[in-house]
CSV table of C-alpha atoms and ligand atoms in Angstrom, one decimal:
chain,number,residue,atom,x,y,z
A,917,MET,CA,79.8,26.5,153.2
A,918,THR,CA,81.6,28.9,155.5
A,919,LEU,CA,83.1,32.0,153.9
A,920,ILE,CA,85.8,34.1,155.5
A,921,THR,CA,83.3,37.0,155.5
A,922,ASP,CA,81.1,34.9,157.8
A,923,THR,CA,83.7,34.8,160.5
A,924,VAL,CA,85.9,37.9,159.9
A,925,ASN,CA,84.7,41.4,159.1
A,926,ARG,CA,86.4,42.5,155.9
A,927,SER,CA,84.5,45.8,155.5
A,928,ALA,CA,86.4,49.0,155.7
A,929,ASP,CA,86.2,50.8,159.0
A,930,THR,CA,85.5,54.1,157.4
A,931,ASP,CA,85.6,57.5,159.1
A,932,ALA,CA,82.8,58.8,156.9
A,933,PRO,CA,80.0,56.9,155.3
A,934,LEU,CA,80.7,55.2,151.9
A,935,LEU,CA,78.7,53.3,149.3
A,936,THR,CA,78.3,49.8,150.7
A,937,THR,CA,79.9,48.3,147.6
A,938,LEU,CA,83.0,50.5,148.1
A,939,ALA,CA,83.3,49.8,151.8
A,940,GLU,CA,83.0,46.0,151.3
A,941,ARG,CA,85.4,45.7,148.3
A,942,TRP,CA,88.6,43.9,149.5
A,943,SER,CA,91.3,41.8,147.9
A,944,PRO,CA,90.9,38.1,148.9
A,945,ARG,CA,93.4,35.4,147.9
A,946,GLY,CA,91.2,32.4,148.8
A,947,TYR,CA,89.1,31.7,145.6
A,948,ASP,CA,86.8,28.8,144.9
A,949,ALA,CA,88.7,26.7,142.4
A,950,THR,CA,85.5,25.2,141.0
A,951,ALA,CA,83.5,28.4,140.5
A,952,VAL,CA,82.7,29.5,136.9
A,953,ILE,CA,81.5,33.1,136.4
A,954,ASP,CA,78.6,33.2,134.1
A,955,GLU,CA,79.3,35.0,130.8
A,956,ALA,CA,76.6,37.6,131.2
A,957,THR,CA,78.1,38.7,134.6
A,958,LEU,CA,81.6,38.7,133.2
A,959,THR,CA,80.4,40.9,130.3
A,960,THR,CA,78.8,43.3,132.9
A,961,VAL,CA,82.0,43.5,134.8
A,962,LEU,CA,83.9,44.3,131.6
A,963,GLU,CA,81.3,46.8,130.5
A,964,ALA,CA,82.0,48.8,133.7
A,965,ALA,CA,85.6,49.1,132.6
A,966,ARG,CA,84.4,50.2,129.1
A,967,TRP,CA,82.4,53.1,130.6
A,968,ALA,CA,85.1,54.5,132.8
A,969,PRO,CA,86.1,58.0,131.9
A,970,SER,CA,89.4,58.6,130.1
A,971,ALA,CA,91.5,61.6,129.0
A,972,ALA,CA,89.9,63.0,125.8
A,973,ASN,CA,87.9,59.8,125.7
A,974,ILE,CA,90.8,58.0,124.1
A,975,GLN,CA,90.0,54.8,126.0
A,976,PRO,CA,93.5,53.4,126.3
A,977,ALA,CA,92.5,50.4,128.5
A,978,ARG,CA,92.8,47.0,127.0
A,979,PHE,CA,92.1,43.6,128.7
A,980,ILE,CA,93.4,40.1,128.1
A,981,VAL,CA,90.5,38.1,129.6
A,982,THR,CA,91.3,34.4,130.4
A,983,ARG,CA,89.1,31.8,132.0
A,984,ARG,CA,90.6,29.1,134.3
A,985,GLY,CA,91.4,25.9,132.4
A,986,THR,CA,92.3,27.7,129.1
A,987,ASP,CA,95.8,28.0,127.6
A,988,SER,CA,95.5,31.7,127.9
A,989,PHE,CA,94.9,31.5,131.6
A,990,ALA,CA,98.0,29.4,132.0
A,991,LYS,CA,100.0,31.9,129.9
A,992,ILE,CA,99.2,34.6,132.5
A,993,HIS,CA,99.4,32.4,135.5
A,994,ASP,CA,102.8,31.1,134.5
A,995,GLN,CA,104.2,34.6,134.7
A,996,LEU,CA,102.9,35.5,138.2
A,997,ALA,CA,105.6,36.0,140.8
A,998,GLY,CA,106.1,34.0,144.0
A,999,PHE,CA,103.0,33.8,146.3
A,1000,ASN,CA,100.7,35.3,143.6
A,1001,LYS,CA,101.3,32.1,141.6
A,1002,MET,CA,100.2,30.0,144.5
A,1003,TRP,CA,96.9,31.5,145.2
A,1004,ALA,CA,95.8,33.0,141.9
A,1005,ASP,CA,95.4,29.6,140.1
A,1006,SER,CA,92.0,29.3,141.9
A,1007,ALA,CA,90.6,32.4,140.4
A,1008,SER,CA,87.8,31.9,137.9
A,1009,VAL,CA,89.3,34.5,135.6
A,1010,LEU,CA,92.7,36.2,135.2
A,1011,ILE,CA,92.8,39.5,133.4
A,1012,ALA,CA,95.9,41.2,132.2
A,1013,ASN,CA,95.3,44.9,132.3
A,1014,VAL,CA,97.0,46.6,129.4
A,1015,ALA,CA,97.7,50.4,128.8
A,1016,ASP,CA,97.8,51.3,125.2
A,1017,ALA,CA,99.9,54.5,124.9
A,1018,THR,CA,99.0,55.1,121.2
A,1019,MET,CA,97.9,58.7,120.8
A,1020,LYS,CA,99.6,60.5,118.0
A,1021,PRO,CA,102.6,59.2,116.0
A,1022,GLU,CA,105.0,61.6,117.7
A,1023,GLN,CA,103.3,61.5,121.2
A,1024,ASP,CA,102.3,58.8,123.6
A,1025,ASN,CA,99.2,59.2,125.8
A,1026,PRO,CA,100.6,60.4,129.2
A,1027,TRP,CA,97.3,59.3,130.9
A,1028,ALA,CA,97.2,55.8,129.6
A,1029,SER,CA,98.1,54.1,132.9
A,1030,TYR,CA,96.0,56.5,134.9
A,1031,ASP,CA,93.0,55.7,132.7
A,1032,LEU,CA,93.6,52.0,132.8
A,1033,GLY,CA,93.7,52.1,136.6
A,1034,GLN,CA,90.4,53.9,136.6
A,1035,ALA,CA,88.9,51.4,134.3
A,1036,VAL,CA,90.1,48.6,136.6
A,1037,ALA,CA,88.7,50.4,139.6
A,1038,HIS,CA,85.3,50.5,137.9
A,1039,LEU,CA,85.6,46.8,137.0
A,1040,SER,CA,86.4,46.0,140.6
A,1041,VAL,CA,83.5,47.9,142.1
A,1042,GLN,CA,81.1,46.4,139.6
A,1043,ALA,CA,82.4,42.9,140.3
A,1044,GLN,CA,81.9,43.5,144.1
A,1045,HIS,CA,78.3,44.6,143.3
A,1046,GLU,CA,77.8,41.3,141.3
A,1047,GLY,CA,78.9,39.2,144.4
A,1048,LEU,CA,82.3,38.6,142.9
A,1049,HIS,CA,85.7,39.5,144.2
A,1050,THR,CA,88.9,40.9,142.6
A,1051,HIS,CA,92.5,41.0,143.6
A,1052,GLN,CA,94.9,43.1,141.6
A,1053,MET,CA,98.5,42.1,141.2
A,1054,GLY,CA,101.7,44.0,140.3
A,1055,GLY,CA,103.9,40.9,140.9
A,1056,PHE,CA,104.4,39.3,137.5
A,1057,ASP,CA,106.7,39.3,134.4
A,1058,ALA,CA,105.1,42.0,132.2
A,1059,ALA,CA,107.4,41.5,129.2
A,1060,ALA,CA,106.7,37.7,129.2
A,1061,ILE,CA,103.0,38.3,129.2
A,1062,ALA,CA,103.3,40.9,126.4
A,1063,GLU,CA,105.3,38.4,124.3
A,1064,ALA,CA,102.9,35.5,125.0
A,1065,PHE,CA,100.0,37.6,123.7
A,1066,GLY,CA,101.9,39.4,120.9
A,1067,LEU,CA,101.4,42.9,122.3
A,1068,SER,CA,102.8,45.9,120.4
A,1069,ASP,CA,105.6,48.1,121.9
A,1070,LYS,CA,102.9,50.7,122.7
A,1071,GLN,CA,101.0,48.2,124.9
A,1072,THR,CA,102.1,47.6,128.5
A,1073,VAL,CA,100.8,45.1,130.9
A,1074,VAL,CA,100.4,47.2,134.0
A,1075,SER,CA,98.6,44.8,136.3
A,1076,VAL,CA,96.8,41.5,136.5
A,1077,THR,CA,93.4,41.1,138.1
A,1078,ALA,CA,92.2,37.9,139.6
A,1079,LEU,CA,88.4,37.6,139.5
A,1080,GLY,CA,86.3,35.0,141.3
A,1081,THR,CA,84.2,33.9,144.2
A,1082,LEU,CA,85.3,33.2,147.8
A,1083,ALA,CA,86.5,29.7,148.7
A,1084,ASP,CA,85.1,27.7,151.6
A,1085,VAL,CA,87.3,28.4,154.6
A,1086,SER,CA,88.0,24.7,155.1
A,1087,SER,CA,89.7,24.6,151.7
A,1088,MET,CA,92.1,27.4,152.5
A,1089,SER,CA,95.7,26.9,153.6
A,1090,ALA,CA,96.8,28.3,157.0
A,1091,GLU,CA,98.9,31.0,155.2
A,1092,ILE,CA,96.0,32.2,153.1
A,1093,LEU,CA,93.7,32.1,156.1
A,1094,GLU,CA,96.1,34.2,158.1
A,1095,ARG,CA,96.4,36.8,155.3
A,1096,GLU,CA,92.6,36.9,154.8
A,1097,SER,CA,92.1,37.6,158.5
A,1098,THR,CA,94.7,40.5,158.7
A,1099,PRO,CA,92.9,43.7,159.5
A,1100,ARG,CA,92.4,46.1,156.6
A,1101,THR,CA,94.0,49.5,157.3
A,1102,ARG,CA,94.6,52.8,155.7
A,1103,LYS,CA,96.6,55.9,156.4
A,1104,PRO,CA,94.6,58.6,158.0
A,1105,LEU,CA,92.8,60.9,155.6
A,1106,ASP,CA,94.8,63.9,156.9
A,1107,GLU,CA,98.0,62.3,155.6
A,1108,LEU,CA,96.6,62.1,152.1
A,1109,LEU,CA,95.5,65.8,152.0
A,1110,LEU,CA,98.5,67.9,151.0
A,1111,ALA,CA,96.2,70.9,151.3
A,1112,ASN,CA,92.7,71.1,152.5
A,1113,ASP,CA,92.1,74.8,152.9
B,928,LIG,C1,98.6,47.9,141.3
B,928,LIG,C2,98.4,46.9,142.5
B,928,LIG,C3,99.3,45.9,142.6
B,928,LIG,C4,99.1,44.9,143.6
B,928,LIG,N1,100.0,43.9,143.7
B,928,LIG,C5,99.7,42.8,144.5
B,928,LIG,C6,100.5,41.6,144.4
B,928,LIG,O1,101.4,41.4,143.5
B,928,LIG,N2,100.2,40.6,145.2
B,928,LIG,C7,99.2,40.7,146.1
B,928,LIG,O2,98.9,39.7,146.9
B,928,LIG,N3,98.4,41.8,146.2
B,928,LIG,C8,98.7,42.9,145.4
B,928,LIG,N4,97.9,44.0,145.5
B,928,LIG,C9,96.8,44.1,146.4
B,928,LIG,C10,97.1,45.2,147.5
B,928,LIG,O3,98.1,44.7,148.4
B,928,LIG,C11,95.7,45.5,148.2
B,928,LIG,O4,94.9,46.1,147.4
B,928,LIG,C12,96.0,46.4,149.4
B,928,LIG,O5,96.8,45.7,150.4
B,928,LIG,C13,94.7,46.9,150.1
B,928,LIG,O6,93.9,45.8,150.4
B,928,LIG,P1,92.4,45.8,150.0
B,928,LIG,O7,92.3,45.8,148.5
B,928,LIG,O8,91.8,44.5,150.6
B,928,LIG,O9,91.7,47.0,150.6
B,928,LIG,C14,98.0,45.0,144.5
B,928,LIG,C15,97.1,46.0,144.3
B,928,LIG,C16,97.3,47.0,143.3
B,928,LIG,C17,96.2,48.1,143.2
């Protein structure tokens, strides 16, 4: 089996040393369509999300976890947009990441999306540590997924995460292969620092 990471360096070219897991996390699109994630590992990955910090420990992150081959997986996959639909069907798991804004009757939680993103980040890093890969998506019909799973009007599907293991390079289309080989880049750190006194 030849993986893309055997032939192309996907690690971040960092200007300062990072934890290896952080440097090596990237967002592949070529997933092994036969791979099944064992349940203990999937629980570990979700546990990382559970232990993410959140404003006032309200814990607004909710997850719709679906395994490939189930009706629930199809309900999410059906609502993915364009190219996402093409590649994400090979993921072992699709997770709809939901922010629950419930706080007080008269006030929504202004940090719900922030906290959800942080929980998903923790999940992604733990997945990388477990030898899995994640690819987050914003291209999907959020209202259709919310309706399919009967979410309340306080619950918003903010993103979808594909989780799986890398495909053999020989099974990947030319388009996927090209995208998987595109260098990973970032803005210079200076551009991010509005002040650094
Ligand atoms: C909120 C969010 C939405 C994204 N939406 C999509 C998407 O719809 N389709 C896609 O292929 N990648 C999507 N991505 C992946 C980003 O393009 C990717 O993380 C970015 O290019 C950096 O690449 P890296 O994760 O490999 O470092 C999304 C990422 C995030 C965090």
